[in-house]
Short mmCIF file of C-alpha atoms in Angstrom, two decimals:
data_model
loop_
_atom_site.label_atom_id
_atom_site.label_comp_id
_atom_site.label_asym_id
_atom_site.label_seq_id
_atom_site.Cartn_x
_atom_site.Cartn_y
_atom_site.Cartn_z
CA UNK A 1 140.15 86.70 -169.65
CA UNK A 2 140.30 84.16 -166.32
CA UNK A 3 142.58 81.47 -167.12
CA UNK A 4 141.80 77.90 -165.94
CA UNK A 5 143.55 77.44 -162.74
CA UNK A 6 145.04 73.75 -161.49
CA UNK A 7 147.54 73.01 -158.24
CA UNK A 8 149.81 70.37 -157.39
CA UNK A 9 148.69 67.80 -154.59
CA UNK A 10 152.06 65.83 -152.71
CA UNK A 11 150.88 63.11 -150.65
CA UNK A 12 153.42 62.31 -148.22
CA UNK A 13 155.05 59.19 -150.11
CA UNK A 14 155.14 62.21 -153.12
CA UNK A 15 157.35 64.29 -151.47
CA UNK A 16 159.68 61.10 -150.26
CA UNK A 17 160.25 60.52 -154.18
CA UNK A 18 160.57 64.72 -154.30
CA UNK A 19 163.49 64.57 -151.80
CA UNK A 20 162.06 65.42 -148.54
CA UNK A 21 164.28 63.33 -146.90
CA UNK A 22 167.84 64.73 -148.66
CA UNK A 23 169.36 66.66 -145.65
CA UNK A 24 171.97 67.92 -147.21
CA UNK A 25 169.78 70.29 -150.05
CA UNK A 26 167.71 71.10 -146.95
CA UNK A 27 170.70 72.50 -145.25
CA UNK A 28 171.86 74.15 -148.39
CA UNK A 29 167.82 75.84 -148.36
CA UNK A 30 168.18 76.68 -144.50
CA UNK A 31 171.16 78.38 -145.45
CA UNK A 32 169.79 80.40 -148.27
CA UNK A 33 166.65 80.86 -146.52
CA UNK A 34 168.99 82.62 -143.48
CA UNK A 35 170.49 84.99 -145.95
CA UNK A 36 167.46 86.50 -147.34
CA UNK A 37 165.95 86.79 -143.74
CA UNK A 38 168.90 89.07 -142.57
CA UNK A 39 168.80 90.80 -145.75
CA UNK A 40 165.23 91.27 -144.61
CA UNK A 41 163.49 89.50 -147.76
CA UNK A 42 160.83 88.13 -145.92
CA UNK A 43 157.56 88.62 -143.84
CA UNK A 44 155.89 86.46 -140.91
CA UNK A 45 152.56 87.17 -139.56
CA UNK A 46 151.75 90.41 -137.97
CA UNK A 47 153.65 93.22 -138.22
CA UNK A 48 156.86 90.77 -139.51
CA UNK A 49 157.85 88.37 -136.96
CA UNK A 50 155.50 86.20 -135.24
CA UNK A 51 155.86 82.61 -135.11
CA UNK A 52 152.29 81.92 -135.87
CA UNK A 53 148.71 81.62 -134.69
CA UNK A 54 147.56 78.98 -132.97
CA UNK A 55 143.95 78.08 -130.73
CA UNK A 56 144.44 77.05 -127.59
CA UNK A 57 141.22 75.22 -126.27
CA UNK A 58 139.33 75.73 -122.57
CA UNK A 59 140.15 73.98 -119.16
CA UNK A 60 136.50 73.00 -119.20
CA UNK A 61 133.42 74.18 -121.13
CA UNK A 62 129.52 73.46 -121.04
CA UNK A 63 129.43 74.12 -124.50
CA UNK A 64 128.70 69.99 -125.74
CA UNK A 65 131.62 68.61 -127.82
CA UNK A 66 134.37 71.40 -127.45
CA UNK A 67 137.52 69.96 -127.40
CA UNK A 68 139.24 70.43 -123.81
CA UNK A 69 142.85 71.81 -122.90
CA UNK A 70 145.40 69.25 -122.36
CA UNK A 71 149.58 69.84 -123.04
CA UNK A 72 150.01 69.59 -126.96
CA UNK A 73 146.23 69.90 -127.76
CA UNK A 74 146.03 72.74 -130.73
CA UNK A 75 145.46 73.75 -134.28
CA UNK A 76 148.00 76.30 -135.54
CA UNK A 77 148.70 78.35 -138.74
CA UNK A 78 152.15 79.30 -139.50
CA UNK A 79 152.52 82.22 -142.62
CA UNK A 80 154.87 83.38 -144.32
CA UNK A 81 155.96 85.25 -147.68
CA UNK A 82 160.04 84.41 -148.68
CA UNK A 83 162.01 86.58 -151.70
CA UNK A 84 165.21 85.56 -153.61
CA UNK A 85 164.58 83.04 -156.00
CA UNK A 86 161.74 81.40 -153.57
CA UNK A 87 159.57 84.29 -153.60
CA UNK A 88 156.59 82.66 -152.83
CA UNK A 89 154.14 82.73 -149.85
CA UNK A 90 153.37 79.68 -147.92
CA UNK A 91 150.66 78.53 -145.09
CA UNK A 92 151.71 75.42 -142.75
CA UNK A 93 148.35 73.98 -140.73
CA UNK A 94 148.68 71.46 -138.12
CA UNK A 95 146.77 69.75 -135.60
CA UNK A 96 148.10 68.67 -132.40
CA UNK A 97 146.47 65.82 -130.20
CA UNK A 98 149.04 63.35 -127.79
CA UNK A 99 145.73 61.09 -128.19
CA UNK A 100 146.68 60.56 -131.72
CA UNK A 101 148.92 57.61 -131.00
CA UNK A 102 146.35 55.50 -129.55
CA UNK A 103 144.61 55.67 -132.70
CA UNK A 104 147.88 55.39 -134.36
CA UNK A 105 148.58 58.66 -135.48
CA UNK A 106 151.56 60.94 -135.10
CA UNK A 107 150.96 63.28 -132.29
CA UNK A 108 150.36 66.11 -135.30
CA UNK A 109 149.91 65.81 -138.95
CA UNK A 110 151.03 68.71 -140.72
CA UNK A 111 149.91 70.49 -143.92
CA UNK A 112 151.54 72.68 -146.48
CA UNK A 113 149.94 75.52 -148.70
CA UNK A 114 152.43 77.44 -151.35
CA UNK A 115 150.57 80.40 -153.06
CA UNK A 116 151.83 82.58 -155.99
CA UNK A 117 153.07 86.02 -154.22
CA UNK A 118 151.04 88.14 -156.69
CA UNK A 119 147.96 86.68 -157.30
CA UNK A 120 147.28 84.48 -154.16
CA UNK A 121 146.08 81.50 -157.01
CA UNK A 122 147.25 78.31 -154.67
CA UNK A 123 150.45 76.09 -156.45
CA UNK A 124 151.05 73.53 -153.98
CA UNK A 125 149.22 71.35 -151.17
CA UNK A 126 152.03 68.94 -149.73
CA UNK A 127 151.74 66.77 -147.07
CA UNK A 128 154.35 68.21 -143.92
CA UNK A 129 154.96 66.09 -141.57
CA UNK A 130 158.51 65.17 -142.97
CA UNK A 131 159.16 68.40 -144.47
CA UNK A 132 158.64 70.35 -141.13
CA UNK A 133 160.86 67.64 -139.38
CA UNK A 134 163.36 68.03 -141.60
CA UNK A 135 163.49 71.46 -141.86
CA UNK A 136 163.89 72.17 -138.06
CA UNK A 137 166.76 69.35 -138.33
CA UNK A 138 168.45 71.21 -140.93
CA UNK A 139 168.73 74.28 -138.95
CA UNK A 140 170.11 72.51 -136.36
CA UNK A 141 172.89 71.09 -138.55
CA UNK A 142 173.42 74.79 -140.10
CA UNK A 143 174.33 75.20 -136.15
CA UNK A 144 176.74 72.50 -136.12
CA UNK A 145 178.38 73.18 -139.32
CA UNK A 146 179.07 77.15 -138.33
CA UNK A 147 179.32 76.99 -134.58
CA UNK A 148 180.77 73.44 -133.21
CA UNK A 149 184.19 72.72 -133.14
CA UNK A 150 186.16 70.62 -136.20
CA UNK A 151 186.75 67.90 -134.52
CA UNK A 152 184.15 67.27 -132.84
CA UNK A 153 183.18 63.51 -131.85
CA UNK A 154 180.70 63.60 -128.95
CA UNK A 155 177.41 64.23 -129.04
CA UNK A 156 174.39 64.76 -126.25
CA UNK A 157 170.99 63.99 -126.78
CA UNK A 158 168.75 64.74 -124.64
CA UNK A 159 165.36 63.70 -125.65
CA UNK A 160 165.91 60.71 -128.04
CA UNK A 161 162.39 61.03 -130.13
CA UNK A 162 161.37 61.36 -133.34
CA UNK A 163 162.83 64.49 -133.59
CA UNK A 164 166.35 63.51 -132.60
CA UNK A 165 166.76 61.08 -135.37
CA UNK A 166 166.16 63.69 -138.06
CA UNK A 167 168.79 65.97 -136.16
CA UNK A 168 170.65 62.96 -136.28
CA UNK A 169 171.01 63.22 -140.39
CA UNK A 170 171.73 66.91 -139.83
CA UNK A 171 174.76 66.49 -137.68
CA UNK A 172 176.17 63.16 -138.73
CA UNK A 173 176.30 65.27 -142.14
CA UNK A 174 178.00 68.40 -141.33
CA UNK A 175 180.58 66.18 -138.34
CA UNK A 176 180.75 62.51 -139.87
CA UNK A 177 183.37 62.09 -137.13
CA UNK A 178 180.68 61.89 -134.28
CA UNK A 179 181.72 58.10 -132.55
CA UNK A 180 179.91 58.80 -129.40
CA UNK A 181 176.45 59.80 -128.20
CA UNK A 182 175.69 60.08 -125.11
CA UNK A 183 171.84 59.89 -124.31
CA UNK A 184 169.30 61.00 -121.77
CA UNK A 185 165.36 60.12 -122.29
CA UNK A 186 162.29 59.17 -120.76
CA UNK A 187 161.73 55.91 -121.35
CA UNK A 188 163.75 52.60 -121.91
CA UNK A 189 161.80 52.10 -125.30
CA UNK A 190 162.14 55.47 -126.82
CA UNK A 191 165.89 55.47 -125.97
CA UNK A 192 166.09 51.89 -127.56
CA UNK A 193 164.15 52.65 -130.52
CA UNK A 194 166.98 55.79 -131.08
CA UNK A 195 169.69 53.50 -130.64
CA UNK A 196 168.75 50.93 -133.15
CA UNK A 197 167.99 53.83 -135.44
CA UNK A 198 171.68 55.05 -135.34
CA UNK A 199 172.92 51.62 -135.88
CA UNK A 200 171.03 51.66 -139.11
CA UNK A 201 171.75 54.88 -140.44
CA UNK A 202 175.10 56.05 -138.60
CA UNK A 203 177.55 53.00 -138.66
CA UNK A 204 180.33 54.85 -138.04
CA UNK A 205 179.17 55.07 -134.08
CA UNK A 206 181.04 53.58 -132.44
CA UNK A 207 179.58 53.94 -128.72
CA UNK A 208 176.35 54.84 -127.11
CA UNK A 209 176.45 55.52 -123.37
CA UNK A 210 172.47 56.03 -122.11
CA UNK A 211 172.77 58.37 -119.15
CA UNK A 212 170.33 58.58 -116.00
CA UNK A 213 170.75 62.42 -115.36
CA UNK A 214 171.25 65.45 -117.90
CA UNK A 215 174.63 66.52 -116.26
CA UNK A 216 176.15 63.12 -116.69
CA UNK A 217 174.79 63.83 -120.56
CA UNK A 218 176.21 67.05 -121.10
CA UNK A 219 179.53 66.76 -119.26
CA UNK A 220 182.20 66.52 -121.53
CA UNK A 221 179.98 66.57 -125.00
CA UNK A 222 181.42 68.41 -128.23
CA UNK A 223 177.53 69.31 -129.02
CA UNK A 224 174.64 69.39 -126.44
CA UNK A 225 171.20 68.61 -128.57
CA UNK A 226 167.79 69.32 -125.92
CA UNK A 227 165.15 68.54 -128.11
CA UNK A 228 162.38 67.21 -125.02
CA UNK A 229 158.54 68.75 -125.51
CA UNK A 230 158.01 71.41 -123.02
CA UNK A 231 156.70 69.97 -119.56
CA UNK A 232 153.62 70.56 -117.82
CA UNK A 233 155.03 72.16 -115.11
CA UNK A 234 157.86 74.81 -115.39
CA UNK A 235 160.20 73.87 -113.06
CA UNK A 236 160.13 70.21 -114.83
CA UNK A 237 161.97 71.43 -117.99
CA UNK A 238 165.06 70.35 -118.70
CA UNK A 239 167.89 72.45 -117.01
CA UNK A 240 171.90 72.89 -117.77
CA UNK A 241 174.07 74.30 -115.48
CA UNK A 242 177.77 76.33 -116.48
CA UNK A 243 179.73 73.26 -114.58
CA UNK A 244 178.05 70.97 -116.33
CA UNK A 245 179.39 72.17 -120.02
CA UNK A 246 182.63 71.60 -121.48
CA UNK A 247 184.62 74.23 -122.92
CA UNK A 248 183.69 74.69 -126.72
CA UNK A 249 180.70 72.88 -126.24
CA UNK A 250 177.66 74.13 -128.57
CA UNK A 251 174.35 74.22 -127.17
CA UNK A 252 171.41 73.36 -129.26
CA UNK A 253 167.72 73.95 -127.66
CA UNK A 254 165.03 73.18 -130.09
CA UNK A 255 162.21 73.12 -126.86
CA UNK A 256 162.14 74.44 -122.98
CA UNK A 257 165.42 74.64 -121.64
CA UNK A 258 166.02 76.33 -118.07
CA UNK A 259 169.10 78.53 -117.53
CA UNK A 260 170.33 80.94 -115.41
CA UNK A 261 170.53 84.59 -117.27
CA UNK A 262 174.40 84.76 -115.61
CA UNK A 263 175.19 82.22 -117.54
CA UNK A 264 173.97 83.82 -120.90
CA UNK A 265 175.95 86.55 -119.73
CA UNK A 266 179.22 84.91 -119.13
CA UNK A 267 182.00 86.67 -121.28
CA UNK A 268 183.12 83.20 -122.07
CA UNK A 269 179.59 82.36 -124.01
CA UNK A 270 178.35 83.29 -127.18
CA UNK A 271 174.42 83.10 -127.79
CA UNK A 272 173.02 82.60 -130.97
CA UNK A 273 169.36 82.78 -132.26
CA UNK A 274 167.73 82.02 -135.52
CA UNK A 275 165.92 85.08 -135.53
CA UNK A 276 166.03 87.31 -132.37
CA UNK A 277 163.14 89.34 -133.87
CA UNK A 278 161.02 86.46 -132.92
CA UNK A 279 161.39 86.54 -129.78
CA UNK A 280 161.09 90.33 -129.25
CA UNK A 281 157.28 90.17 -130.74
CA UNK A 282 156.90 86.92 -129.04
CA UNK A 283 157.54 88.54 -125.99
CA UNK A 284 155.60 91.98 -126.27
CA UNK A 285 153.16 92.16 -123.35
CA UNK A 286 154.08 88.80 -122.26
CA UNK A 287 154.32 88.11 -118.27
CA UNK A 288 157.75 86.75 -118.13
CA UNK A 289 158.49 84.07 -115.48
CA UNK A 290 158.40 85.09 -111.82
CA UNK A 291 161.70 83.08 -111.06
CA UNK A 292 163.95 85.68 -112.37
CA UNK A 293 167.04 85.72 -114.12
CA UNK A 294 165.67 81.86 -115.21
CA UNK A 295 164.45 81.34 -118.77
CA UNK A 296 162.76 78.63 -119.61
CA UNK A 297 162.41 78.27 -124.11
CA UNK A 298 165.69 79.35 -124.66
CA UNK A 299 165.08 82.25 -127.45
CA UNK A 300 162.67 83.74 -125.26
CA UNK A 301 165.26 83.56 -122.42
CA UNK A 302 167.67 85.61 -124.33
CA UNK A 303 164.80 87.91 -124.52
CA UNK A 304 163.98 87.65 -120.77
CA UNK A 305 167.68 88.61 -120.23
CA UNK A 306 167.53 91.32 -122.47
CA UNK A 307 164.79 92.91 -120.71
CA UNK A 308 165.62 92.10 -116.85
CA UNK A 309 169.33 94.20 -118.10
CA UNK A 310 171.25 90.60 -117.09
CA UNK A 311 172.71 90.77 -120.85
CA UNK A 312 173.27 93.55 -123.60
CA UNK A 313 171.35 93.01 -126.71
CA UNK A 314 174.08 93.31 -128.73
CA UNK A 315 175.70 90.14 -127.15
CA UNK A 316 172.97 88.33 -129.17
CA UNK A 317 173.84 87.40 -132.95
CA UNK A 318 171.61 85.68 -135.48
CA UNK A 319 172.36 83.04 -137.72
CA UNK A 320 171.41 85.21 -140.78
CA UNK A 321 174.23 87.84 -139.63
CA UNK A 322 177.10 84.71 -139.47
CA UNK A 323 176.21 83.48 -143.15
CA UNK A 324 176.09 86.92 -144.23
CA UNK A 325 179.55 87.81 -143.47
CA UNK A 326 178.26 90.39 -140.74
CA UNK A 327 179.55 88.57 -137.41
CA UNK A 328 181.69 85.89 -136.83
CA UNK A 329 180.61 82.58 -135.52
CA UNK A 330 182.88 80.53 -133.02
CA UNK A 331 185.94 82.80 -132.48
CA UNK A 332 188.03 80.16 -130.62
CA UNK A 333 187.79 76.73 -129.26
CA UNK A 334 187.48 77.29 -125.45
CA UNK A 335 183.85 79.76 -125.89
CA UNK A 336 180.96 78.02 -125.39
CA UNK A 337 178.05 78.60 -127.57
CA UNK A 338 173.70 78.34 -127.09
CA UNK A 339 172.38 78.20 -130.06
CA UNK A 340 168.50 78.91 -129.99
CA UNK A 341 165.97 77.85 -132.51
CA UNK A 342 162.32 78.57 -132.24
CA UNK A 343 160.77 77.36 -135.81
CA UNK A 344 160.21 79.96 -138.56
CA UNK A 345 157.49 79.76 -140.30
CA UNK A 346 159.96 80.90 -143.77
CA UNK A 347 162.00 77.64 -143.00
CA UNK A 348 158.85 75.68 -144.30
CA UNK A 349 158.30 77.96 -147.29
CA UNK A 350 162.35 77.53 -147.98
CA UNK A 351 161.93 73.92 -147.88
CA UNK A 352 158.63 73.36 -149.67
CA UNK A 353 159.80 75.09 -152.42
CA UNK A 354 162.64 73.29 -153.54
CA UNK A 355 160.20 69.84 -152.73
CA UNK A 356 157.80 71.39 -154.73
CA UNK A 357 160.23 72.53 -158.05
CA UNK A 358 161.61 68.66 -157.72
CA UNK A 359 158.49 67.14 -157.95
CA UNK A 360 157.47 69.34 -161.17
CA UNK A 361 160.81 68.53 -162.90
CA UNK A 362 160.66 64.64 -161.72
CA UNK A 363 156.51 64.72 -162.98
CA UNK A 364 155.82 63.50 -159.01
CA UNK A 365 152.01 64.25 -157.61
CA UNK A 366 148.47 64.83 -158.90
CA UNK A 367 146.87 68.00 -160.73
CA UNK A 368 144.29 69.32 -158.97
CA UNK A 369 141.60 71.73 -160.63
CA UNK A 370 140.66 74.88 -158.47
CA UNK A 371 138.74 76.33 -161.64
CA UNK A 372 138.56 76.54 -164.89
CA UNK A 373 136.70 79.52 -165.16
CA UNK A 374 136.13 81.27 -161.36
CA UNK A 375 132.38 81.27 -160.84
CA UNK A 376 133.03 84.62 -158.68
CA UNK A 377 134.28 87.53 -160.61
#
């Protein structure tokens, strides 16, 4: 007999009473959410690995009202099915348009779906913007918590948005001794909007030095943070250089980062990925860039490495491995360490889970009614 099916809506001030914005159970989910991928208790789209699927739109087009290419103009899917005590599967939607600020809109508004593993009968419809922000910040503080230095006190950021502020809350809660950040950005506002967000939030800073190039940034920082949006051109990416990076210095790239595959390859520097596997299906069939030995989004440089023979794949450890017990993370002070992180798509079922189990116990959201007896059957 069909039972009467009903889902839970979140609207974004929902999940804010859920705990969206509690970094330190998000970090505690990226953590878990690590451990089942290495135990390899999960699935992504296609064959296991991809990051998602999104629609790019034409250069130009007769065809009246089709939207036209521009940088950041898509819709994208991301799937994905997580095990352990998640076990659930989970679609996050978004659409991307940089026009969306003039109408005062985020750049993209996000969307999440959770669906029961075994019948497909949906559970959840959440608002994501928050929840994918955080999430991507959390994994950037699981970085800082297993591969920075104790002690460490200065931080780089290069690329002072939105972004930054909830990686920010990650690493001002896995190194509360951070007193000085060191800052590189586009423009005078954005930088001063970041700085009067840390003076809220992080009291204990004590300085803030704004820097004109990235090398000033990076030299002598504990953690390097590049978290820019991919340029228009390739050569215009953000670039850091081996004499530019302190010894023991952790390298986080969350977005295009230009390197030189030597330095990947120096026996003094440890690379890191979230999930290598990523980048391997990521990079099937892909034209990789004609300046070689240069990689331009970090994980996929690792891969470019790989495959130009510049670097060994076994040099390359994910995240999953460390927490597992399987590989070590920083084995002394003086290494330095890149740390890459693409976005996986089980990071948002991870975290929309445990928003999603919060708000049932706390009563938070509205019932929705799919059916209560399915019309098709």
């Amino acid at each position: 007999m069909s039972k009467k099916v009903d889902f839970l809506y979140l609207s974004e001030s929902d999940m804010i009473k859920a705990g969206v914005l509690d970094m330190g159970r998000c970090m505690a989910s990226m953590e878990e959410m690590f451990r089942l991928l290495q135990r390899e208790d999960y699935r992504m789209g296609g064959q296991g690995n991809e990051h998602g699927m999104r629609v790019l739109f034409p250069k130009s087009s007769e065809v009246e009202g089709m939207p036209l290419h521009e940088p950041d103009r898509r819709f994208m899917i991301m799937p994905a099915y997580l095990g352990g005590r998640f076990r659930k599967f989970g679609i996050k939607s978004y659409g991307s348009n940089p026009r969306n600020k003039e109408e005062g809109l985020p750049r993209s508004i996000l969307m999440m779906s959770l669906l029961d593993v075994d019948t497909g009968i949906p559970m959840a419809y959440m608002s994501a913007n928050l929840l994918s922000a955080m999430r991507t910040a959390a994994v950037s503080g699981v970085a800082a918590r297993h591969l920075s230095r104790e002690g460490t006190e200065t931080l780089a950021v290069i690329g002072p948005g939105a972004m930054a502020r909830y990686a920010m809350m990650a690493f001002l809660e896995v190194r509360p001794q951070i007193t000085t950040v060191k800052i590189k950005g586009r423009s005078q506002k954005g930088i001063r909007q970041f700085i009067e967000f840390c003076k809220e939030h992080f009291p204990q800073i004590q300085h803030y030095q704004v820097c004109s190039e990235i090398q000033e940034a990076c030299e002598e920082s504990d953690i390097i943070y590049f978290g820019t949006t991919n340029a228009q051109v390739y050569e215009e990416n953000p670039q850091i250089k081996e004499e530019w990076i302190k010894k023991g210095a952790l390298v986080i790239s969350v977005s295009a980062l230009l390197t030189e595959a030597k330095l990947l390859a120096s026996p003094n520097v440890k690379l890191v990925a979230d999930h290598y596997r990523m980048y391997e299906d990521w990079g099937e069939g892909r034209q990789r860039p004609v300046q070689k030995h240069v990689s331009t989004l970090l994980g996929m440089g690792f891969y470019d490495a790989v495959c130009e023979g510049a670097i060994q794949r076994e040099k390359i450890v994910d995240m999953g491995e460390i927490l597992n017990g399987q590989a070590h993370g920083r084995d002394n002070d003086e290494e330095i360490i890149f740390f890459a992180e693409g976005g996986l798509p089980v990071e948002d079922v991870a975290w929309a889970c445990d928003c999603y189990d919060a708000a049932r116990e706390m009563q938070i959201g509205t019932s929705l009614n799919l059916w209560d007896i399915p019309a098709m059957q």
